[in-house]
CSV table of C-alpha atoms in Angstrom, one decimal:
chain,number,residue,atom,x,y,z
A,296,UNK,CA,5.1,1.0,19.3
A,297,UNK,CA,6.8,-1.8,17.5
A,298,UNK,CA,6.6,-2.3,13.7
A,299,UNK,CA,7.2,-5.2,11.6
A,300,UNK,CA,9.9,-5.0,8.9
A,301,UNK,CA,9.5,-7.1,5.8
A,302,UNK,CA,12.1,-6.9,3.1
A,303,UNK,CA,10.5,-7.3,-0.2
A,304,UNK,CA,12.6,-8.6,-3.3
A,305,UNK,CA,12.0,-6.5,-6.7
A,306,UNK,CA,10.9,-9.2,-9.6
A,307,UNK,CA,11.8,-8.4,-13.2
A,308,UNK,CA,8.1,-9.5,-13.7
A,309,UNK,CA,6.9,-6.3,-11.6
A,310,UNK,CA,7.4,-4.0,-14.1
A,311,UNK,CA,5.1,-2.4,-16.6
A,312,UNK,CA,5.9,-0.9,-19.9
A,313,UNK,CA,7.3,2.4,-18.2
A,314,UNK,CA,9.6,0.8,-16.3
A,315,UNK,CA,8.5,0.9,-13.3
A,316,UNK,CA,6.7,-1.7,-10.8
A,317,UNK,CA,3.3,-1.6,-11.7
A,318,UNK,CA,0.6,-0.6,-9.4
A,319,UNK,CA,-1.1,-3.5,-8.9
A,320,UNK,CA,1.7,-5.6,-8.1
A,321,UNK,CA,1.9,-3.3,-4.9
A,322,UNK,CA,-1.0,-5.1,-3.3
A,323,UNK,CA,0.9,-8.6,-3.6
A,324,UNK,CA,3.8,-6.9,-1.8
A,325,UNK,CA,1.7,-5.7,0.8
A,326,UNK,CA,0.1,-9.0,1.3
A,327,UNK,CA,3.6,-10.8,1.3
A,328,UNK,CA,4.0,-8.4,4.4
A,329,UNK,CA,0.8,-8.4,5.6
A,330,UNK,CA,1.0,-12.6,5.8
A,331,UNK,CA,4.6,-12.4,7.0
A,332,UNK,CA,3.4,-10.2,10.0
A,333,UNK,CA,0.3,-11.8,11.0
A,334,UNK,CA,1.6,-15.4,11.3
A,335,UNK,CA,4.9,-14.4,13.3
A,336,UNK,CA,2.3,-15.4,15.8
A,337,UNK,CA,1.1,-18.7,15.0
A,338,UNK,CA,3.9,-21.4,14.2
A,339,UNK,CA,6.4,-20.9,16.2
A,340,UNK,CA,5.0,-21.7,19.9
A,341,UNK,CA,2.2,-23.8,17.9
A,342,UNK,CA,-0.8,-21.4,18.9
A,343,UNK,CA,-3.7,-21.3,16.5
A,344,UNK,CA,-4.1,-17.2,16.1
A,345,UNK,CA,-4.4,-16.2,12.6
A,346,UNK,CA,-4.1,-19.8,11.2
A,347,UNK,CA,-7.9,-19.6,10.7
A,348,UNK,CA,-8.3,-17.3,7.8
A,349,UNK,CA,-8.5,-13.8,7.8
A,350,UNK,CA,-10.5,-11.4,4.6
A,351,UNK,CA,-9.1,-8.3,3.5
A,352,UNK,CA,-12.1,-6.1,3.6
A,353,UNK,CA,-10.3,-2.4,2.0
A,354,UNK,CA,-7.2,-1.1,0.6
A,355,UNK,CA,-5.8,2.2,0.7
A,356,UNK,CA,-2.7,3.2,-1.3
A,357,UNK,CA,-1.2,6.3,-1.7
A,358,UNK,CA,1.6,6.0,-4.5
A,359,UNK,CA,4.4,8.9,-3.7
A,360,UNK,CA,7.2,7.5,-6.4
A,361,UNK,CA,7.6,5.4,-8.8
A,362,UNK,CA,9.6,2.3,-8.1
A,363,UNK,CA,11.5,1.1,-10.8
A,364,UNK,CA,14.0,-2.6,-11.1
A,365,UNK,CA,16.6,-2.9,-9.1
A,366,UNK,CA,18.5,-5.8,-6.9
A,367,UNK,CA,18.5,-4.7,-3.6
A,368,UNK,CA,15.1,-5.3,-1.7
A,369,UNK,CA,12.5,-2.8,-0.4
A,370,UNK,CA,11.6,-2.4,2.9
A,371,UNK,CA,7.8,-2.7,4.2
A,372,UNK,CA,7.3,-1.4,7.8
A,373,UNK,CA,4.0,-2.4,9.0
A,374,UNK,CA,1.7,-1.5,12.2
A,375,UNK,CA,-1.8,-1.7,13.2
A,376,UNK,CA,-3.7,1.5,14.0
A,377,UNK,CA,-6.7,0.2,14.8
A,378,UNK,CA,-8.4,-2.9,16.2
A,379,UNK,CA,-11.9,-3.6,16.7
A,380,UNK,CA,-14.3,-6.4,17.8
A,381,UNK,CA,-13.5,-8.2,14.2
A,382,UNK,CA,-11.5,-6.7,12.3
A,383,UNK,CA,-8.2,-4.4,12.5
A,384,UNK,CA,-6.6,-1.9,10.0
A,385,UNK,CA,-3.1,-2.6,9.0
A,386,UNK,CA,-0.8,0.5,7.7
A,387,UNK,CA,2.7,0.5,6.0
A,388,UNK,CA,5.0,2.0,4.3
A,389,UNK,CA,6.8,0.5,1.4
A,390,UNK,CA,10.4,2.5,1.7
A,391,UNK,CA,14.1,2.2,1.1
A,392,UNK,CA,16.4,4.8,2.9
A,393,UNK,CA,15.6,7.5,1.7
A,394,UNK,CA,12.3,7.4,-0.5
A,395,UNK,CA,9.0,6.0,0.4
A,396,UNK,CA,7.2,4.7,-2.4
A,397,UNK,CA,3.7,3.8,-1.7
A,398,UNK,CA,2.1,4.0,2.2
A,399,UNK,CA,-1.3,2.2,2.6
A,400,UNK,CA,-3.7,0.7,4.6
A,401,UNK,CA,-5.5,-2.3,5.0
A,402,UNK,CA,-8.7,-3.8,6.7
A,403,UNK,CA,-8.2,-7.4,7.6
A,404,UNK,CA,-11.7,-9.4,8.7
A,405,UNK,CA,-10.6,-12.7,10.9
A,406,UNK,CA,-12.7,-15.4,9.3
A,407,UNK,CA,-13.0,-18.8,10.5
A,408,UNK,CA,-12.9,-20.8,7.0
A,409,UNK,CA,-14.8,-23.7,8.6
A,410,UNK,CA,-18.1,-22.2,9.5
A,411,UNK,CA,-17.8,-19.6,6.4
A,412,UNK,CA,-17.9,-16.5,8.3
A,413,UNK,CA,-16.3,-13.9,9.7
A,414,UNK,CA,-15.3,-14.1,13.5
A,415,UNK,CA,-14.1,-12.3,16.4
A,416,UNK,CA,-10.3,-11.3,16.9
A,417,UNK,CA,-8.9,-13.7,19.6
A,418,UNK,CA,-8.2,-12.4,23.2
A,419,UNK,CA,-4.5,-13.5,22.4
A,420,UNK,CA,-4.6,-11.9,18.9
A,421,UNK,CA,-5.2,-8.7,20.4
A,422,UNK,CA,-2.6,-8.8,22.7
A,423,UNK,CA,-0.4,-9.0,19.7
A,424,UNK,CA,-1.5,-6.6,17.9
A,425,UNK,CA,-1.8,-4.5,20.5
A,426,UNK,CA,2.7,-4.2,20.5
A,427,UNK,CA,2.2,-3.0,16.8
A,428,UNK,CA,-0.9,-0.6,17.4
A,429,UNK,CA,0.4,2.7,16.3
A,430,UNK,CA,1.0,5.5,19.7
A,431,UNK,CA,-1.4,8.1,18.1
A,432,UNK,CA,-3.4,5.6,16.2
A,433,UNK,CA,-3.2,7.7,12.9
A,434,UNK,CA,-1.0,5.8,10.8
A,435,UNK,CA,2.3,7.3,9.5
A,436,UNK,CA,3.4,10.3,10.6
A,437,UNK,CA,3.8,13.1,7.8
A,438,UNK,CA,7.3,14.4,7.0
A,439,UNK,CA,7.7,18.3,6.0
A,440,UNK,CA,8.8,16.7,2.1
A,441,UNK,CA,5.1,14.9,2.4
A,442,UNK,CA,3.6,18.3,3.7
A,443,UNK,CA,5.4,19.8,0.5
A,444,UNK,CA,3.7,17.2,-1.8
A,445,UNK,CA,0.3,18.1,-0.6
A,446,UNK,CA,0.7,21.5,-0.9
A,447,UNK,CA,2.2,21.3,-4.3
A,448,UNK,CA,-1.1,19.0,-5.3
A,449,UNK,CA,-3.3,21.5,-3.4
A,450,UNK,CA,-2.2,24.4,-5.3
């Protein structure tokens, strides 16, 4: 399985009183990604997949550390674990080398802006997706140090 790699720049604007990026300013990064991903597609051999619209339908965010300002980018990895009829479910991890900050998940509905509804994916879209689509089609795959966290919330 492939993944898309997106390198996020931190804004001095992303931060919140305790220093840190705030949490809402996580779902614009993972849309930067999420749009950066989904039109690799589209312009460069001039086929019309994706250029239609698409919805996001749900978010899913798991915050695992707090990211506070720096100069050097994050990195989002992105992949698709699952793809229906219309509409497909985009995870990712925003990371650096050696802390991932937030992993989350995202439903994206195709929608054709024209006739105001949503629409089915494209035979061509899904073979697309399909090279990101995740080998066990659960999303991320759990370190021992994220087994750890659970625990330590569980207890």
């Amino acid at each position: 399985m492939a993944r898309h790699y997106y390198s996020c720049p931190l804004r001095w604007s992303d931060m919140d009183a305790f220093g840190h990026v705030n949490n809402a300013v996580f779902i614009s990064y993972l849309e930067e990604a999420r749009i950066d991903f989904m039109f690799r597609l589209a312009p460069g051999d001039g086929s019309p997949s994706f250029s239609g619209g698409s919805v996001v339908a749900r978010h899913e965010i798991d915050y695992k550390r707090p990211l506070v300002h720096r100069h050097e980018p994050v990195t989002i990895e992105s992949w698709v674990t699952k793809i229906n009829a219309a509409s497909l479910t985009i995870a990712y991890e925003i990371k650096d080398e050696g802390q991932v900050y937030v992993r989350a998940s995202t439903v994206v509905v195709p929608y054709d802006l024209a006739a105001g509804r949503p629409r089915r994916i494209t035979e061509e879209e899904r073979m697309y997706l399909l090279k990101y689509l995740d080998d066990d089609a659960t999303g991320a795959s759990k370190s021992t140090e994220d087994a750890e966290d659970e625990d330590a919330l569980a207890a």
